[in-house]
PDB file of C-alpha atoms in Angstrom:
ATOM      1  CA  MET A   1     118.639  68.801 105.414  1.00 94.00           C
ATOM      2  CA  GLN A   2     120.264  72.074 106.443  1.00 97.00           C
ATOM      3  CA  ILE A   3     119.572  75.496 105.016  1.00 96.00           C
ATOM      4  CA  ALA A   4     122.233  76.331 102.396  1.00 95.00           C
ATOM      5  CA  LYS A   5     122.489  78.114  99.077  1.00 94.00           C
ATOM      6  CA  ASP A   6     119.721  77.183  96.612  1.00 92.00           C
ATOM      7  CA  THR A   7     117.480  75.461  99.171  1.00 93.00           C
ATOM      8  CA  ALA A   8     113.779  76.265  99.341  1.00 93.00           C
ATOM      9  CA  VAL A   9     112.944  77.318 102.944  1.00 95.00           C
ATOM     10  CA  GLU A  10     109.587  77.634 104.659  1.00 95.00           C
ATOM     11  CA  PHE A  11     109.405  79.278 108.110  1.00 97.00           C
ATOM     12  CA  HIS A  12     107.195  81.080 110.586  1.00 97.00           C
ATOM     13  CA  TYR A  13     108.291  84.228 112.300  1.00 97.00           C
ATOM     14  CA  THR A  14     107.204  86.718 114.931  1.00 97.00           C
ATOM     15  CA  LEU A  15     108.748  90.191 114.555  1.00 97.00           C
ATOM     16  CA  SER A  16     109.095  92.568 117.493  1.00 97.00           C
ATOM     17  CA  GLU A  17     110.794  95.839 118.363  1.00 95.00           C
ATOM     18  CA  ALA A  18     111.787  96.604 121.936  1.00 91.00           C
ATOM     19  CA  GLY A  19     109.683  93.682 123.182  1.00 92.00           C
ATOM     20  CA  GLU A  20     106.513  94.817 121.317  1.00 95.00           C
ATOM     21  CA  GLN A  21     105.205  92.446 118.656  1.00 96.00           C
ATOM     22  CA  ILE A  22     104.889  94.136 115.232  1.00 93.00           C
ATOM     23  CA  GLU A  23     103.747  91.219 113.020  1.00 93.00           C
ATOM     24  CA  SER A  24     103.652  87.468 112.862  1.00 96.00           C
ATOM     25  CA  SER A  25     103.113  84.728 110.313  1.00 96.00           C
ATOM     26  CA  THR A  26     102.014  82.123 112.856  1.00 94.00           C
ATOM     27  CA  THR A  27      98.292  82.555 112.300  1.00 93.00           C
ATOM     28  CA  GLY A  28      98.662  82.175 108.467  1.00 94.00           C
ATOM     29  CA  GLU A  29     100.869  80.600 105.874  1.00 93.00           C
ATOM     30  CA  PRO A  30     104.605  80.340 106.538  1.00 94.00           C
ATOM     31  CA  LEU A  31     107.013  82.560 104.602  1.00 93.00           C
ATOM     32  CA  THR A  32     108.933  80.831 101.788  1.00 92.00           C
ATOM     33  CA  TYR A  33     112.083  81.946 100.063  1.00 93.00           C
ATOM     34  CA  LEU A  34     115.041  80.746  98.029  1.00 92.00           C
ATOM     35  CA  HIS A  35     118.091  80.802 100.263  1.00 94.00           C
ATOM     36  CA  GLY A  36     121.278  82.537  99.046  1.00 90.00           C
ATOM     37  CA  ASN A  37     119.534  84.483  96.256  1.00 87.00           C
ATOM     38  CA  ASP A  38     119.175  87.965  97.815  1.00 85.00           C
ATOM     39  CA  SER A  39     115.489  87.523  98.524  1.00 84.00           C
ATOM     40  CA  MET A  40     115.690  87.836 102.291  1.00 89.00           C
ATOM     41  CA  LEU A  41     116.990  90.358 104.839  1.00 92.00           C
ATOM     42  CA  PRO A  42     120.753  89.770 104.978  1.00 90.00           C
ATOM     43  CA  GLY A  43     120.945  89.409 108.777  1.00 93.00           C
ATOM     44  CA  LEU A  44     118.021  87.025 108.850  1.00 95.00           C
ATOM     45  CA  GLU A  45     119.342  84.933 105.978  1.00 95.00           C
ATOM     46  CA  ASN A  46     122.714  84.642 107.762  1.00 95.00           C
ATOM     47  CA  ALA A  47     120.955  83.492 110.945  1.00 96.00           C
ATOM     48  CA  LEU A  48     118.982  80.864 108.985  1.00 97.00           C
ATOM     49  CA  GLU A  49     122.129  79.408 107.334  1.00 96.00           C
ATOM     50  CA  GLY A  50     122.748  75.884 108.580  1.00 97.00           C
ATOM     51  CA  LYS A  51     119.394  75.504 110.389  1.00 98.00           C
ATOM     52  CA  ALA A  52     117.139  72.553 109.728  1.00 97.00           C
ATOM     53  CA  SER A  53     113.418  71.730 109.816  1.00 97.00           C
ATOM     54  CA  GLY A  54     112.086  72.033 113.379  1.00 97.00           C
ATOM     55  CA  ASP A  55     114.764  74.443 114.564  1.00 98.00           C
ATOM     56  CA  LYS A  56     113.564  77.422 116.641  1.00 98.00           C
ATOM     57  CA  PHE A  57     115.700  80.502 117.409  1.00 97.00           C
ATOM     58  CA  SER A  58     115.680  84.212 117.946  1.00 97.00           C
ATOM     59  CA  VAL A  59     117.883  86.781 116.271  1.00 97.00           C
ATOM     60  CA  THR A  60     118.118  90.534 116.809  1.00 97.00           C
ATOM     61  CA  LEU A  61     119.127  92.619 113.850  1.00 96.00           C
ATOM     62  CA  GLU A  62     120.505  96.096 113.888  1.00 95.00           C
ATOM     63  CA  PRO A  63     119.151  98.457 111.171  1.00 95.00           C
ATOM     64  CA  GLU A  64     122.053  97.839 108.775  1.00 93.00           C
ATOM     65  CA  GLN A  65     121.328  94.087 108.860  1.00 92.00           C
ATOM     66  CA  ALA A  66     117.606  94.604 108.267  1.00 93.00           C
ATOM     67  CA  TYR A  67     115.864  97.558 106.522  1.00 91.00           C
ATOM     68  CA  GLY A  68     118.761 100.075 106.796  1.00 93.00           C
ATOM     69  CA  GLU A  69     119.100 103.349 108.627  1.00 95.00           C
ATOM     70  CA  TYR A  70     116.319 105.910 108.389  1.00 95.00           C
ATOM     71  CA  GLN A  71     117.258 108.556 105.851  1.00 95.00           C
ATOM     72  CA  GLU A  72     115.804 112.077 106.206  1.00 94.00           C
ATOM     73  CA  GLY A  73     114.340 113.779 103.138  1.00 92.00           C
ATOM     74  CA  LEU A  74     113.212 110.655 101.281  1.00 93.00           C
ATOM     75  CA  ILE A  75     109.788 112.143 100.432  1.00 95.00           C
ATOM     76  CA  GLN A  76     108.431 111.789  96.923  1.00 95.00           C
ATOM     77  CA  ARG A  77     105.123 112.875  95.409  1.00 96.00           C
ATOM     78  CA  ILE A  78     103.477 109.863  93.762  1.00 95.00           C
ATOM     79  CA  PRO A  79     100.233 109.829  91.720  1.00 95.00           C
ATOM     80  CA  LEU A  80      97.470 108.011  93.670  1.00 94.00           C
ATOM     81  CA  LYS A  81      96.865 105.666  90.753  1.00 92.00           C
ATOM     82  CA  HIS A  82     100.338 104.155  91.329  1.00 93.00           C
ATOM     83  CA  LEU A  83      99.695 103.293  95.005  1.00 94.00           C
ATOM     84  CA  GLN A  84      98.692  99.660  95.669  1.00 92.00           C
ATOM     85  CA  GLY A  85      97.277  98.028  98.822  1.00 89.00           C
ATOM     86  CA  LEU A  86      94.283 100.168  99.754  1.00 84.00           C
ATOM     87  CA  GLY A  87      92.307  97.028 100.532  1.00 81.00           C
ATOM     88  CA  ASP A  88      88.863  97.679 102.033  1.00 81.00           C
ATOM     89  CA  ASN A  89      89.650 101.307 102.888  1.00 80.00           C
ATOM     90  CA  LYS A  90      87.893 103.946 100.858  1.00 84.00           C
ATOM     91  CA  VAL A  91      90.690 106.563 100.638  1.00 91.00           C
ATOM     92  CA  TRP A  92      94.412 106.885 101.384  1.00 94.00           C
ATOM     93  CA  LYS A  93      95.246 108.617 104.683  1.00 94.00           C
ATOM     94  CA  PRO A  94      98.504 109.768 106.309  1.00 95.00           C
ATOM     95  CA  GLY A  95     100.186 106.947 108.212  1.00 93.00           C
ATOM     96  CA  MET A  96      98.961 104.201 105.903  1.00 93.00           C
ATOM     97  CA  SER A  97     101.441 101.946 104.006  1.00 92.00           C
ATOM     98  CA  ALA A  98     101.292 101.393 100.276  1.00 93.00           C
ATOM     99  CA  ILE A  99     103.129  99.366  97.693  1.00 93.00           C
ATOM    100  CA  VAL A 100     104.708 101.078  94.677  1.00 92.00           C
ATOM    101  CA  GLU A 101     106.096  99.333  91.619  1.00 88.00           C
ATOM    102  CA  SER A 102     109.271 100.890  90.212  1.00 83.00           C
ATOM    103  CA  ASN A 103     111.961  99.844  87.757  1.00 84.00           C
ATOM    104  CA  GLN A 104     113.871  98.545  90.863  1.00 81.00           C
ATOM    105  CA  GLY A 105     110.958  96.339  91.969  1.00 82.00           C
ATOM    106  CA  ARG A 106     108.212  96.655  94.596  1.00 86.00           C
ATOM    107  CA  HIS A 107     108.721  99.016  97.487  1.00 87.00           C
ATOM    108  CA  GLN A 108     106.699  99.676 100.608  1.00 89.00           C
ATOM    109  CA  VAL A 109     106.153 103.374 101.380  1.00 92.00           C
ATOM    110  CA  SER A 110     104.395 105.338 104.062  1.00 94.00           C
ATOM    111  CA  ILE A 111     101.777 107.974 103.220  1.00 95.00           C
ATOM    112  CA  VAL A 112     102.701 111.379 104.658  1.00 96.00           C
ATOM    113  CA  LYS A 113     100.157 113.712 103.010  1.00 97.00           C
ATOM    114  CA  VAL A 114      97.307 113.086 100.539  1.00 96.00           C
ATOM    115  CA  GLY A 115      96.066 115.403  97.859  1.00 95.00           C
ATOM    116  CA  ARG A 116      93.426 115.094  95.216  1.00 93.00           C
ATOM    117  CA  PHE A 117      95.587 113.283  92.637  1.00 95.00           C
ATOM    118  CA  ASN A 118      98.942 112.670  94.441  1.00 96.00           C
ATOM    119  CA  ALA A 119     100.314 111.547  97.782  1.00 96.00           C
ATOM    120  CA  ASP A 120     103.571 112.586  99.440  1.00 97.00           C
ATOM    121  CA  CYS A 121     105.247 109.318 100.421  1.00 96.00           C
ATOM    122  CA  ASP A 122     108.148 108.519 102.722  1.00 96.00           C
ATOM    123  CA  LEU A 123     110.322 106.124 100.714  1.00 93.00           C
ATOM    124  CA  ASN A 124     112.023 104.717 103.803  1.00 93.00           C
ATOM    125  CA  HIS A 125     110.736 101.284 104.685  1.00 89.00           C
ATOM    126  CA  PRO A 126     108.477 101.516 107.767  1.00 87.00           C
ATOM    127  CA  PHE A 127     111.003  99.456 109.757  1.00 91.00           C
ATOM    128  CA  ALA A 128     114.064 101.507 108.661  1.00 93.00           C
ATOM    129  CA  GLY A 129     116.185 102.616 111.584  1.00 95.00           C
ATOM    130  CA  LYS A 130     114.741 100.020 113.927  1.00 95.00           C
ATOM    131  CA  THR A 131     116.466  97.220 115.824  1.00 97.00           C
ATOM    132  CA  LEU A 132     114.271  94.179 115.163  1.00 97.00           C
ATOM    133  CA  THR A 133     113.996  90.778 116.838  1.00 97.00           C
ATOM    134  CA  PHE A 134     112.778  87.789 114.840  1.00 97.00           C
ATOM    135  CA  ASP A 135     111.536  84.622 116.637  1.00 97.00           C
ATOM    136  CA  VAL A 136     111.797  81.911 113.941  1.00 98.00           C
ATOM    137  CA  GLU A 137     110.612  78.335 113.523  1.00 98.00           C
ATOM    138  CA  VAL A 138     111.911  76.522 110.421  1.00 98.00           C
ATOM    139  CA  ILE A 139     109.050  74.483 108.958  1.00 97.00           C
ATOM    140  CA  SER A 140     110.778  72.787 106.006  1.00 95.00           C
ATOM    141  CA  VAL A 141     113.948  72.804 103.918  1.00 96.00           C
ATOM    142  CA  ARG A 142     114.417  71.094 100.528  1.00 95.00           C
ATOM    143  CA  GLU A 143     116.491  71.403  97.429  1.00 92.00           C
ATOM    144  CA  ALA A 144     115.105  74.007  95.084  1.00 88.00           C
ATOM    145  CA  THR A 145     113.949  72.766  91.701  1.00 87.00           C
ATOM    146  CA  ALA A 146     115.675  73.843  88.494  1.00 88.00           C
ATOM    147  CA  GLU A 147     112.596  75.872  87.595  1.00 86.00           C
ATOM    148  CA  GLU A 148     112.616  77.680  90.960  1.00 85.00           C
ATOM    149  CA  LEU A 149     116.295  78.475  90.580  1.00 83.00           C
ATOM    150  CA  ALA A 150     115.685  79.799  87.025  1.00 85.00           C
ATOM    151  CA  HIS A 151     112.758  81.949  88.262  1.00 82.00           C
ATOM    152  CA  GLY A 152     114.556  83.120  91.414  1.00 81.00           C
ATOM    153  CA  HIS A 153     111.772  82.182  93.830  1.00 77.00           C
ATOM    154  CA  VAL A 154     110.028  79.242  95.505  1.00 85.00           C
ATOM    155  CA  HIS A 155     106.912  77.867  93.810  1.00 78.00           C
ATOM    156  CA  GLY A 156     103.858  76.862  95.811  1.00 69.00           C
ATOM    157  CA  ALA A 157     102.123  73.470  95.895  1.00 57.00           C
ATOM    158  CA  GLY A 158     100.197  74.325  92.716  1.00 47.00           C
ATOM    159  CA  GLY A 159     103.299  75.203  90.762  1.00 51.00           C
ATOM    160  CA  CYS A 160     104.296  78.544  89.304  1.00 52.00           C
ATOM    161  CA  GLY A 161     101.566  81.079  88.603  1.00 52.00           C
ATOM    162  CA  HIS A 162     103.408  83.010  85.859  1.00 51.00           C
TER     163      HIS A 162
END
């Protein structure tokens, strides 16, 4: 089966910038998404279109096809209690990434400055303005279930958790 609109896709990727690896899924679980439903970077989704299980390829995305151009002045003061993703660290520090929930969904931000109750955060995605290369291996492709289509995301082996 080929990747097309409303298929459930599972793939591994290695992400790099200028030949330097940034992150990879190959040591963990593959990434899953619902194709054609705006849940993937546009350039990567376009490159995956028509591929099948077992296909391997590389695609290089300019910023406008990935996380967009870097925009100066996108600094916002956010209460520390709204920052997620501290993990095992004790305190937030400049340079760390955090997740913030907003009325437009979840966003990854970078901590610029930390105060007692608030942090100044750069709202640009950490990969904004970067030309990125994805090395991809398609693991599986299947028709999405009616429930997955209704929910707008792929469900894991144990079903839907919400």
